[in-house]
Short mmCIF file of N, CA and C in Angstrom, two decimals:
data_model
loop_
_atom_site.label_atom_id
_atom_site.label_comp_id
_atom_site.label_asym_id
_atom_site.label_seq_id
_atom_site.Cartn_x
_atom_site.Cartn_y
_atom_site.Cartn_z
N MET A 1156 -1.35 120.51 87.44
CA MET A 1156 -0.27 120.70 86.50
C MET A 1156 -0.90 120.98 85.14
N HIS A 1157 -0.34 121.98 84.43
CA HIS A 1157 -0.89 122.37 83.13
C HIS A 1157 0.22 122.49 82.08
N ILE A 1158 -0.14 122.15 80.84
CA ILE A 1158 0.77 122.28 79.71
C ILE A 1158 0.04 123.00 78.58
N ALA A 1159 0.80 123.43 77.59
CA ALA A 1159 0.22 124.02 76.37
C ALA A 1159 0.44 123.02 75.24
N ILE A 1160 -0.58 122.83 74.43
CA ILE A 1160 -0.54 121.84 73.34
C ILE A 1160 -0.80 122.53 72.01
N ARG A 1161 0.03 122.17 71.01
CA ARG A 1161 -0.23 122.59 69.62
C ARG A 1161 -0.21 121.34 68.76
N CYS A 1162 -1.29 121.11 68.07
CA CYS A 1162 -1.39 119.99 67.13
C CYS A 1162 -1.34 120.58 65.72
N PHE A 1163 -0.41 120.11 64.91
CA PHE A 1163 -0.17 120.71 63.61
C PHE A 1163 -0.75 119.89 62.46
N ALA A 1164 -1.01 120.59 61.35
CA ALA A 1164 -1.48 120.00 60.09
C ALA A 1164 -2.70 119.11 60.32
N SER A 1165 -2.64 117.86 59.87
CA SER A 1165 -3.81 116.98 59.96
C SER A 1165 -4.17 116.61 61.40
N LEU A 1166 -3.29 116.88 62.35
CA LEU A 1166 -3.59 116.60 63.76
C LEU A 1166 -4.34 117.75 64.43
N SER A 1167 -4.51 118.86 63.73
CA SER A 1167 -5.14 120.03 64.35
C SER A 1167 -6.55 119.74 64.86
N ARG A 1168 -7.21 118.78 64.26
CA ARG A 1168 -8.57 118.45 64.71
C ARG A 1168 -8.60 117.85 66.11
N PHE A 1169 -7.44 117.42 66.61
CA PHE A 1169 -7.35 116.85 67.96
C PHE A 1169 -7.02 117.89 69.03
N THR A 1170 -6.84 119.14 68.62
CA THR A 1170 -6.51 120.20 69.58
C THR A 1170 -7.67 120.39 70.55
N PRO A 1171 -7.39 120.28 71.85
CA PRO A 1171 -8.47 120.46 72.83
C PRO A 1171 -8.83 121.93 73.00
N PRO A 1172 -10.04 122.23 73.45
CA PRO A 1172 -10.47 123.62 73.63
C PRO A 1172 -9.59 124.38 74.63
N ASP A 1173 -9.05 123.68 75.60
CA ASP A 1173 -8.21 124.31 76.62
C ASP A 1173 -6.73 124.07 76.35
N ALA A 1174 -6.34 124.13 75.09
CA ALA A 1174 -4.98 123.77 74.67
C ALA A 1174 -3.89 124.61 75.32
N GLU A 1175 -4.18 125.85 75.68
CA GLU A 1175 -3.15 126.72 76.29
C GLU A 1175 -2.94 126.44 77.77
N ALA A 1176 -3.87 125.73 78.39
CA ALA A 1176 -3.74 125.39 79.81
C ALA A 1176 -4.40 124.03 80.04
N PHE A 1177 -3.86 123.01 79.37
CA PHE A 1177 -4.42 121.67 79.42
C PHE A 1177 -3.96 120.96 80.69
N ALA A 1178 -4.90 120.45 81.46
CA ALA A 1178 -4.58 119.78 82.72
C ALA A 1178 -3.99 118.39 82.45
N THR A 1179 -2.91 118.10 83.15
CA THR A 1179 -2.27 116.79 83.06
C THR A 1179 -1.81 116.40 84.46
N THR A 1180 -1.37 115.17 84.61
CA THR A 1180 -0.95 114.69 85.92
C THR A 1180 0.54 114.39 85.94
N PRO A 1181 1.18 114.50 87.09
CA PRO A 1181 2.61 114.17 87.18
C PRO A 1181 2.85 112.73 86.71
N GLY A 1182 3.89 112.56 85.91
CA GLY A 1182 4.25 111.24 85.41
C GLY A 1182 3.59 110.88 84.09
N GLU A 1183 2.65 111.70 83.61
CA GLU A 1183 2.02 111.41 82.32
C GLU A 1183 3.04 111.57 81.21
N THR A 1184 3.04 110.64 80.26
CA THR A 1184 3.97 110.70 79.15
C THR A 1184 3.30 111.32 77.92
N VAL A 1185 4.12 111.66 76.95
CA VAL A 1185 3.59 112.21 75.70
C VAL A 1185 2.69 111.18 75.02
N GLY A 1186 3.08 109.91 75.06
CA GLY A 1186 2.25 108.86 74.47
C GLY A 1186 0.89 108.77 75.12
N GLN A 1187 0.86 108.88 76.45
CA GLN A 1187 -0.42 108.85 77.17
C GLN A 1187 -1.26 110.07 76.82
N LEU A 1188 -0.61 111.21 76.69
CA LEU A 1188 -1.31 112.43 76.29
C LEU A 1188 -1.95 112.26 74.92
N ALA A 1189 -1.18 111.75 73.96
CA ALA A 1189 -1.69 111.55 72.60
C ALA A 1189 -2.89 110.61 72.62
N GLN A 1190 -2.81 109.56 73.42
CA GLN A 1190 -3.92 108.62 73.54
C GLN A 1190 -5.15 109.31 74.13
N ARG A 1191 -4.93 110.13 75.14
CA ARG A 1191 -6.04 110.84 75.77
C ARG A 1191 -6.71 111.82 74.79
N LEU A 1192 -5.92 112.40 73.89
CA LEU A 1192 -6.46 113.31 72.89
C LEU A 1192 -7.14 112.57 71.74
N GLY A 1193 -6.96 111.25 71.68
CA GLY A 1193 -7.58 110.45 70.62
C GLY A 1193 -6.76 110.37 69.34
N ILE A 1194 -5.47 110.72 69.41
CA ILE A 1194 -4.61 110.68 68.23
C ILE A 1194 -4.16 109.24 67.99
N PRO A 1195 -4.47 108.66 66.83
CA PRO A 1195 -4.01 107.31 66.53
C PRO A 1195 -2.48 107.28 66.47
N PRO A 1196 -1.84 106.29 67.10
CA PRO A 1196 -0.37 106.23 67.12
C PRO A 1196 0.27 106.28 65.74
N VAL A 1197 -0.39 105.69 64.75
CA VAL A 1197 0.17 105.68 63.39
C VAL A 1197 0.21 107.08 62.78
N ASP A 1198 -0.62 107.99 63.27
CA ASP A 1198 -0.68 109.35 62.73
C ASP A 1198 0.32 110.31 63.35
N LEU A 1199 0.91 109.94 64.47
CA LEU A 1199 1.82 110.84 65.18
C LEU A 1199 3.26 110.51 64.82
N LYS A 1200 3.96 111.48 64.23
CA LYS A 1200 5.33 111.23 63.75
C LYS A 1200 6.39 111.92 64.61
N LEU A 1201 6.19 113.19 64.93
CA LEU A 1201 7.18 113.96 65.69
C LEU A 1201 6.55 114.64 66.88
N VAL A 1202 7.29 114.67 67.98
CA VAL A 1202 6.83 115.35 69.19
C VAL A 1202 7.96 116.23 69.70
N PHE A 1203 7.60 117.46 70.05
CA PHE A 1203 8.56 118.38 70.65
C PHE A 1203 8.02 118.87 71.99
N ILE A 1204 8.91 118.95 72.97
CA ILE A 1204 8.58 119.59 74.24
C ILE A 1204 9.54 120.75 74.41
N ASN A 1205 9.00 121.94 74.54
CA ASN A 1205 9.80 123.16 74.70
C ASN A 1205 10.87 123.28 73.61
N GLY A 1206 10.51 122.89 72.39
CA GLY A 1206 11.39 123.04 71.24
C GLY A 1206 12.38 121.91 71.03
N ALA A 1207 12.40 120.91 71.90
CA ALA A 1207 13.33 119.78 71.77
C ALA A 1207 12.58 118.52 71.37
N HIS A 1208 13.14 117.79 70.39
CA HIS A 1208 12.52 116.54 69.95
C HIS A 1208 12.58 115.52 71.08
N VAL A 1209 11.45 114.84 71.33
CA VAL A 1209 11.39 113.81 72.37
C VAL A 1209 10.67 112.58 71.83
N GLU A 1210 10.81 111.48 72.55
CA GLU A 1210 10.11 110.24 72.22
C GLU A 1210 8.79 110.19 73.00
N LEU A 1211 7.95 109.23 72.66
CA LEU A 1211 6.63 109.12 73.28
C LEU A 1211 6.68 108.78 74.77
N ASP A 1212 7.81 108.27 75.24
CA ASP A 1212 7.90 107.92 76.66
C ASP A 1212 8.39 109.09 77.52
N ALA A 1213 8.58 110.26 76.92
CA ALA A 1213 9.02 111.44 77.67
C ALA A 1213 7.91 111.89 78.61
N GLU A 1214 8.28 112.19 79.86
CA GLU A 1214 7.30 112.64 80.84
C GLU A 1214 7.09 114.15 80.73
N LEU A 1215 5.85 114.55 80.94
CA LEU A 1215 5.47 115.95 80.89
C LEU A 1215 5.71 116.62 82.24
N ALA A 1216 6.02 117.92 82.19
CA ALA A 1216 6.22 118.71 83.41
C ALA A 1216 5.34 119.95 83.33
N ASP A 1217 5.04 120.50 84.48
CA ASP A 1217 4.20 121.69 84.54
C ASP A 1217 4.80 122.81 83.69
N GLY A 1218 3.98 123.42 82.86
CA GLY A 1218 4.41 124.53 82.03
C GLY A 1218 5.00 124.14 80.69
N ASP A 1219 5.13 122.84 80.42
CA ASP A 1219 5.68 122.40 79.13
C ASP A 1219 4.82 122.89 77.98
N ARG A 1220 5.50 123.14 76.84
CA ARG A 1220 4.82 123.47 75.59
C ARG A 1220 5.07 122.30 74.65
N VAL A 1221 3.99 121.62 74.27
CA VAL A 1221 4.07 120.38 73.50
C VAL A 1221 3.59 120.63 72.07
N GLY A 1222 4.40 120.20 71.11
CA GLY A 1222 4.02 120.26 69.70
C GLY A 1222 3.90 118.86 69.14
N LEU A 1223 2.78 118.56 68.51
CA LEU A 1223 2.52 117.24 67.95
C LEU A 1223 2.38 117.37 66.43
N PHE A 1224 3.17 116.58 65.70
CA PHE A 1224 3.23 116.68 64.24
C PHE A 1224 2.94 115.33 63.59
N PRO A 1225 2.18 115.34 62.49
CA PRO A 1225 1.93 114.10 61.74
C PRO A 1225 3.07 113.84 60.76
N ALA A 1226 3.05 112.65 60.17
CA ALA A 1226 3.95 112.38 59.06
C ALA A 1226 3.52 113.27 57.90
N VAL A 1227 4.48 113.81 57.19
CA VAL A 1227 4.18 114.70 56.08
C VAL A 1227 4.77 114.11 54.81
N GLY A 1228 3.94 113.95 53.81
CA GLY A 1228 4.41 113.42 52.54
C GLY A 1228 4.81 114.55 51.60
N GLY A 1229 5.56 114.21 50.64
CA GLY A 1229 5.96 115.20 49.66
C GLY A 1229 6.71 114.52 48.54
N GLY A 1230 7.16 115.32 47.65
CA GLY A 1230 7.96 114.66 46.66
C GLY A 1230 7.87 115.29 45.36
#
C-alpha cells in the first residue's frame, strides 16, 4: 500500500525521499505515520487526506494524498 506525503513549512524537513510513493500498512493511522516520520506531536497542527481535514486517528488507505501542516504564527 502506498500514499503520497507533503510536509509543509517547518515540517518540510521531515519529507521522506519516497514521498510520492511512501509505503504504509493497512490500518496505519496518520498519528502513526507522523511518528514514523519523526514529527514531534507538538509540531503537527493540521492534517489533510485527499483535501479533507482529519484527526490523527484517521486510517490511511492506498493512494491517499496526505498533507501535514505545522502551527503557523502571525499577527
